[in-house]
CSV table of C-alpha atoms and ligand atoms in Angstrom, one decimal:
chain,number,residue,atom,x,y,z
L,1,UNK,CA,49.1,196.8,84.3
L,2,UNK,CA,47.7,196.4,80.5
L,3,UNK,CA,44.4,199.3,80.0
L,4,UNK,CA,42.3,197.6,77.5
L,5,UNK,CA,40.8,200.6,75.3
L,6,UNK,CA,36.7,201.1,74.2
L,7,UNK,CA,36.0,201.6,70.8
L,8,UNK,CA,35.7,205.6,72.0
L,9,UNK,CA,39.7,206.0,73.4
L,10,UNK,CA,40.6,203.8,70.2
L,11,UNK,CA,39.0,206.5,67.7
L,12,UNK,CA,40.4,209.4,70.2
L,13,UNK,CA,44.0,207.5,69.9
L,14,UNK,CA,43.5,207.1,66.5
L,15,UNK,CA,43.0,210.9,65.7
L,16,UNK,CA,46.1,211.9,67.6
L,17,UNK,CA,48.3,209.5,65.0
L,18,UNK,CA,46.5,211.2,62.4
L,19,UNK,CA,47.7,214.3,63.5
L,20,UNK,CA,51.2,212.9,64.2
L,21,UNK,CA,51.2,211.4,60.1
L,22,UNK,CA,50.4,214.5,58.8
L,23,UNK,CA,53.0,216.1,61.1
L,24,UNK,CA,56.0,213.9,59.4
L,25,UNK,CA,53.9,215.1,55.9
L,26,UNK,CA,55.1,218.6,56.9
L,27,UNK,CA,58.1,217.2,58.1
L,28,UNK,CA,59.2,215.2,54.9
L,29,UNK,CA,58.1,218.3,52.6
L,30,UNK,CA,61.6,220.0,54.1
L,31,UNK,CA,63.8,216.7,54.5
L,32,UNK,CA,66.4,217.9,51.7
L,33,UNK,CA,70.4,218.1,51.7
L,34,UNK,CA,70.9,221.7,53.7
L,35,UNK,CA,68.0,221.6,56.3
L,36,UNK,CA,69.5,221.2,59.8
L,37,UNK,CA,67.2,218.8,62.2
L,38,UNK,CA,66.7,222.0,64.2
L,39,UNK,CA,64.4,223.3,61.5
L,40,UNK,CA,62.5,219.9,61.4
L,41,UNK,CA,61.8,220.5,64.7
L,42,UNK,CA,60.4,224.2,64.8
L,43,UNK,CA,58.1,222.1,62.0
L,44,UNK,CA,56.4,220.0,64.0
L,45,UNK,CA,56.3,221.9,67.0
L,46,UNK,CA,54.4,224.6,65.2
L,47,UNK,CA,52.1,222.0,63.5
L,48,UNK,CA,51.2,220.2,66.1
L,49,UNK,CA,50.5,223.5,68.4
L,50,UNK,CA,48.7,225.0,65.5
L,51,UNK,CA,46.1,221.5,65.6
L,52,UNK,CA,45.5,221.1,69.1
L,53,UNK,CA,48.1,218.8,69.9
L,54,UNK,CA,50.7,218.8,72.5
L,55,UNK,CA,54.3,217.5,71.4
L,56,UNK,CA,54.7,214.7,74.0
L,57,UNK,CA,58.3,214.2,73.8
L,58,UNK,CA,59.0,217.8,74.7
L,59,UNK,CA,60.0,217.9,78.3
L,60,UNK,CA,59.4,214.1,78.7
L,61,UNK,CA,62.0,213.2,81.2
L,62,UNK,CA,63.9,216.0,80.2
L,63,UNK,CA,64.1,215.4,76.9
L,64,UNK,CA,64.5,218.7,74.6
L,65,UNK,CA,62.5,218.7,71.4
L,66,UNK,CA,59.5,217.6,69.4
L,67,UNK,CA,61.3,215.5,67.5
L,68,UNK,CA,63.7,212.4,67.8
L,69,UNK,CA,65.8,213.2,64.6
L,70,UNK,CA,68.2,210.2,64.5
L,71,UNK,CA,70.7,210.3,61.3
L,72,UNK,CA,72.8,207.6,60.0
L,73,UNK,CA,74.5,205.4,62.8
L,74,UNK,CA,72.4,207.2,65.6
L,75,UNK,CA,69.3,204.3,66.5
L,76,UNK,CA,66.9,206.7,68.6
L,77,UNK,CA,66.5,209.5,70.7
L,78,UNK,CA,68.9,212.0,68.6
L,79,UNK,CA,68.7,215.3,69.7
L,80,UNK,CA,67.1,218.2,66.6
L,81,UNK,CA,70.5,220.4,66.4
L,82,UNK,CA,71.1,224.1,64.5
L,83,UNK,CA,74.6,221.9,63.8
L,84,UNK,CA,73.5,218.8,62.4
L,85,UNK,CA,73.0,220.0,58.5
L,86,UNK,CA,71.3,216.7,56.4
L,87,UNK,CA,73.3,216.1,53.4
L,88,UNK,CA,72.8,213.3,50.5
L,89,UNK,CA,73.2,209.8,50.7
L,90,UNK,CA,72.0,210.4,54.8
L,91,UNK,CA,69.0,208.6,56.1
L,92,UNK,CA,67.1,210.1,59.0
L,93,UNK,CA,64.9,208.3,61.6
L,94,UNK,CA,62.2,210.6,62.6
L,95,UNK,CA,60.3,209.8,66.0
L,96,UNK,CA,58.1,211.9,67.9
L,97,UNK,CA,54.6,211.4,70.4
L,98,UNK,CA,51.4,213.9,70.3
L,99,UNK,CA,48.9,214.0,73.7
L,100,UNK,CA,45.7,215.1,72.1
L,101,UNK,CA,42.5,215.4,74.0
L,102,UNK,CA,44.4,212.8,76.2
L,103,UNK,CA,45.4,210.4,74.2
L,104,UNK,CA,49.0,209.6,72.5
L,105,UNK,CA,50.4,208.8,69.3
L,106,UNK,CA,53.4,207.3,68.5
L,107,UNK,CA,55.0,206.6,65.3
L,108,UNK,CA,58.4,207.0,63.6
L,109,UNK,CA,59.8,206.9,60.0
L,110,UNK,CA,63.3,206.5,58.2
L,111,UNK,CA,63.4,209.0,55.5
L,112,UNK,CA,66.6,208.7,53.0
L,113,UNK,CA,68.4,211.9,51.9
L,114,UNK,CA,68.3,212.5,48.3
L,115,UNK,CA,70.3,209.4,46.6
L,116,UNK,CA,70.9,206.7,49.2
L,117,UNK,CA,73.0,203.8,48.9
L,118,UNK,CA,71.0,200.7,47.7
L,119,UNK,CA,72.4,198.5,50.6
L,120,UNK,CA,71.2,201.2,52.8
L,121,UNK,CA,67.7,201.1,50.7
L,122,UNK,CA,67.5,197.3,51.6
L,123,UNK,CA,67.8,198.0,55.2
L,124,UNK,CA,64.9,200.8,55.0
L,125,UNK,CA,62.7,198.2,53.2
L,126,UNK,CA,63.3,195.1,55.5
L,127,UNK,CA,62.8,197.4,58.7
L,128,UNK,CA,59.6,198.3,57.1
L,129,UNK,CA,58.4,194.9,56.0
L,130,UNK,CA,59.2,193.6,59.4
L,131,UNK,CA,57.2,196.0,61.1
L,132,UNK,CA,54.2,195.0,58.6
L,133,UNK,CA,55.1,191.3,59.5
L,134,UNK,CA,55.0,191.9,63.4
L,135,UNK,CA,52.1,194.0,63.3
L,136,UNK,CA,50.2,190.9,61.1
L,137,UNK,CA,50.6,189.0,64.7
L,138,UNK,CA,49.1,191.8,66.4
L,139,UNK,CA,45.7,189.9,66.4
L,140,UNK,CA,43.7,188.0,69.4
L,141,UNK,CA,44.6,184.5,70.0
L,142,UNK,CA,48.5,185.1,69.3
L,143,UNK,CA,51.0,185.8,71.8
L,144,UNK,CA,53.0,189.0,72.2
L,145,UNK,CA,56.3,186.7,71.5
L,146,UNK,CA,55.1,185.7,67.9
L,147,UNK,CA,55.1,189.3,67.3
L,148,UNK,CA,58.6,189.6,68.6
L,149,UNK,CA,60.3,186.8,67.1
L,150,UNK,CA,58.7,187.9,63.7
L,151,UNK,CA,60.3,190.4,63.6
L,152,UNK,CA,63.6,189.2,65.1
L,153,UNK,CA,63.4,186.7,62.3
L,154,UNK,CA,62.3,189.0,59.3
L,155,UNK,CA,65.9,190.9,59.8
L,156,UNK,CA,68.4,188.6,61.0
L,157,UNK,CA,67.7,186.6,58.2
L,158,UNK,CA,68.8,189.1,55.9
L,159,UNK,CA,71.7,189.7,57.7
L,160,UNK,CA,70.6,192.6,59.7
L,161,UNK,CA,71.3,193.6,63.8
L,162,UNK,CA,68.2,193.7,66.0
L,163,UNK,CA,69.0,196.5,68.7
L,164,UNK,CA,67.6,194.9,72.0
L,165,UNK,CA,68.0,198.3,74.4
L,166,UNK,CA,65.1,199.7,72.9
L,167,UNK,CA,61.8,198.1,72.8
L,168,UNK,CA,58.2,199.0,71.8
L,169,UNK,CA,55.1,199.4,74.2
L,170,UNK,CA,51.8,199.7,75.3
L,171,UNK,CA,50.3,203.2,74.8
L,172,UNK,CA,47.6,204.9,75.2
L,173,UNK,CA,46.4,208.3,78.3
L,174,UNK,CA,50.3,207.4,78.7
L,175,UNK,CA,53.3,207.6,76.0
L,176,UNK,CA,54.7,204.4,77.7
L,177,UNK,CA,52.7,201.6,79.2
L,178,UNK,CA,53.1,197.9,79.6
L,179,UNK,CA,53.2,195.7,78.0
L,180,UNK,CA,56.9,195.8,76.5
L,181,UNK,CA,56.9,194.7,72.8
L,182,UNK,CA,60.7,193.6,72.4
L,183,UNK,CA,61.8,193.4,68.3
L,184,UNK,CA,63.2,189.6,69.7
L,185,UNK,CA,61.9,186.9,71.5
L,186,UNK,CA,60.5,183.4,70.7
L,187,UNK,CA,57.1,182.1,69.1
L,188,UNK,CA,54.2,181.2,71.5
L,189,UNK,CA,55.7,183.1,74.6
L,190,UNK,CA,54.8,186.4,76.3
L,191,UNK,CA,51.4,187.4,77.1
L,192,UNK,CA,47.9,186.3,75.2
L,193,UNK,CA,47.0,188.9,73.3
L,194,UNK,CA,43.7,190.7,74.0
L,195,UNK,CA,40.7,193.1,72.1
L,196,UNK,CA,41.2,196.4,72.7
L,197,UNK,CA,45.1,196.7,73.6
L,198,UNK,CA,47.0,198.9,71.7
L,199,UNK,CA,50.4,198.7,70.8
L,200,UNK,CA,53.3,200.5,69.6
L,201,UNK,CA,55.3,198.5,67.4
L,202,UNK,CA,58.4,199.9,66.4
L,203,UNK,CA,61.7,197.5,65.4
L,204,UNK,CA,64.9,199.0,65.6
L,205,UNK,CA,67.4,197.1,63.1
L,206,UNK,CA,71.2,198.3,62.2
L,207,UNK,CA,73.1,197.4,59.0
L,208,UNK,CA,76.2,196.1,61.2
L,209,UNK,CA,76.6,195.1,64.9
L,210,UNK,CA,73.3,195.5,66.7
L,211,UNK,CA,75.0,197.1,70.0
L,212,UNK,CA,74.5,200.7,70.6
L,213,UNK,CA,76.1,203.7,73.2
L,214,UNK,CA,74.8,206.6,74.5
L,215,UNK,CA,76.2,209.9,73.8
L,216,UNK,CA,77.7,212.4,76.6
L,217,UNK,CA,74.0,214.4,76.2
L,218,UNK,CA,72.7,211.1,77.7
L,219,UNK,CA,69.7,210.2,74.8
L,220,UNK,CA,71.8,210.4,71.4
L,221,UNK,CA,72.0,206.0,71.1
L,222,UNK,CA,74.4,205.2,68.0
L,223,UNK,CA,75.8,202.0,67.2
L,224,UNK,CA,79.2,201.3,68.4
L,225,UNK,CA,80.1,200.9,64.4
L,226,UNK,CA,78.7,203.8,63.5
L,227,UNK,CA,77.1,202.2,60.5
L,228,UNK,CA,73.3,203.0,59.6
L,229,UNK,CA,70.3,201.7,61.5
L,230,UNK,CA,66.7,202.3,60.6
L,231,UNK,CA,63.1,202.9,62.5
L,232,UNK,CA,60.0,202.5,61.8
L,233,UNK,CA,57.1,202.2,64.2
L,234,UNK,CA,53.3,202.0,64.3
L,235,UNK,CA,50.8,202.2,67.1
L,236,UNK,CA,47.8,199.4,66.1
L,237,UNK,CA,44.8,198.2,68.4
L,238,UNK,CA,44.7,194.5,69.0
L,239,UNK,CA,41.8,192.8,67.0
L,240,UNK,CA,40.3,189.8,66.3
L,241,UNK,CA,41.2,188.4,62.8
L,242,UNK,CA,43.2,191.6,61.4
L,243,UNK,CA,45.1,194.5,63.8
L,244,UNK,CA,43.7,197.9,63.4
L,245,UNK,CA,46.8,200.3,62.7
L,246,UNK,CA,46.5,203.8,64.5
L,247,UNK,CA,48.7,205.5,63.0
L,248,UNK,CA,49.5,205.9,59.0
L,249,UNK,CA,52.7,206.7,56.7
L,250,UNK,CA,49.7,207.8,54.4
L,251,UNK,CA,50.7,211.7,54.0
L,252,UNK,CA,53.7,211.0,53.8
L,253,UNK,CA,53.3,208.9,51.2
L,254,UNK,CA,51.4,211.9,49.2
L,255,UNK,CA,54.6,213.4,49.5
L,256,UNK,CA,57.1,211.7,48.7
L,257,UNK,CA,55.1,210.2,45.5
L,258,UNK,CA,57.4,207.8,43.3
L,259,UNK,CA,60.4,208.2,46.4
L,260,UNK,CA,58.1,206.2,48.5
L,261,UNK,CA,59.0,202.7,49.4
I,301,MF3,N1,58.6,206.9,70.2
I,301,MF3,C1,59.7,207.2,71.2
I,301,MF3,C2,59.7,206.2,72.3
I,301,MF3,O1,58.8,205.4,72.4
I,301,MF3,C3,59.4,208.6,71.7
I,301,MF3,C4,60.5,209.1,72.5
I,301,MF3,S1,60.2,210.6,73.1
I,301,MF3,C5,61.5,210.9,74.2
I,301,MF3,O2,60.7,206.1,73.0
I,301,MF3,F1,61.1,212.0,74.8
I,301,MF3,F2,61.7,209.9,75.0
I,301,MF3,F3,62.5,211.1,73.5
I,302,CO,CO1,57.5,204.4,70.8
């Protein structure tokens, strides 16, 4: 069942994800070789709290933290630990979901580590572009598979894996709701695309073999090569003409300055 949103739940779901960008602007402030992902977390729990917010992942079918903090070869879902220490050169996937007044936000970002490889650098940047590129097909009279395949396309042409466990959604008075918005699929299939449903939009592409495990904790998902895979992921409202993106990379764009790509 698809909940088409009013103009009111959009601007509601719209001012969680503000809270949630300026969440990862605290966040990024502290990403530095040293900090442990356990202090990331304590981060955004407290900022969120401290505005309102309630940190949606916490609890969420068990799940233990604010924050998905997912370095290097781990896709999603990594677990914020005292023992995981960031160190230069590492990237970090950070992934989290706020219920304010109701309404969820959902939106992650791949932050690199100091000095990062370049070929690592080119997977950020394609991640990123493809998610731009999907969300372009986000509009009314398109189908959810030109989204899809978009993206699919975007990243396997440069060589890139297209993790299929782990799929976007629908969102809105619930973290998860249908539809699913798969980063593969093929041009002109899936369902119309209508005013007023919103979207989270969030491709999952590795460096090397797109397949992924899960760890013993049963949420840590790596990829069986253990290379690097980034995230990035937006929650946009459905328009005609031109999608209206929810959430925003804005502040942390004001942080990172010149470091942002
Ligand atoms: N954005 C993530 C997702 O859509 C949020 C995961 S929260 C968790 O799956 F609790 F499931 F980890
Ligand atoms: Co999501």
């Amino acid at each position: 069942m698809i909940y088409l949103k009013t103009d009111e739940e959009v601007e509601l779901m719209r001012a969680s994800n503000i809270l949630l960008g300026k969440t990862y602007a605290e966040v990024a402030k502290s990403i530095r070789p040293g900090v442990t992902t356990a202090e990331l977390d304590k981060i955004a729990y407290e900022f969120i709290c401290d505005h309102g917010g309630r940190p949606a992942c916490l609890g969420y079918e068990g799940y233990p933290a604010t924050l998905c903090t997912s370095v290097n070869g781990v896709v999603v879902h990594g677990i914020p630990s005292k023992e995981c220490v960031l160190k230069e050169g590492d990237i970090i996937s950070v992934d989290s979901s706020i219920e304010l007044n109701g309404w969820h936000s959902d939106s992650a970002y791949t932050f690199p580590v100091g000095e990062v490889a370049p070929e690592v650098m080119q997977l950020l940047r394609t991640t990123k572009e493809a998610l731009y590129l999907g969300i372009e097909q986000a509009v009314t009279g398109r189908r959810l598979g030109d989204v899809s395949a978009t993206i699919q396309q975007h990243c396997e042409r440069a060589g890139y894996g297209v993790v299929r466990e782990f799929v976007g959604h629908g969102i809105g008075r619930h973290m998860h709701e249908d539809p699913e918005v798969c980063n593969y699929g093929r041009r002109g299939n899936g369902i119309m695309l209508k005013s007023g449903m919103t979207l989270a939009i969030e491709p999952m592409i590795t460096l090397g073999r797109r397949q992924v495990v899960i760890e013993d904790d049963g949420w840590t998902a790596r990829t069986v090569d253990r290379k690097p895979a980034a995230h990035y992921e937006h929650s946009v409202c459905v328009r005609n003409g031109k999608a209206d993106i929810l959430s925003t990379f804005e502040f942390i764009r004001e942080v990172l300055g010149d470091r942002f790509i």
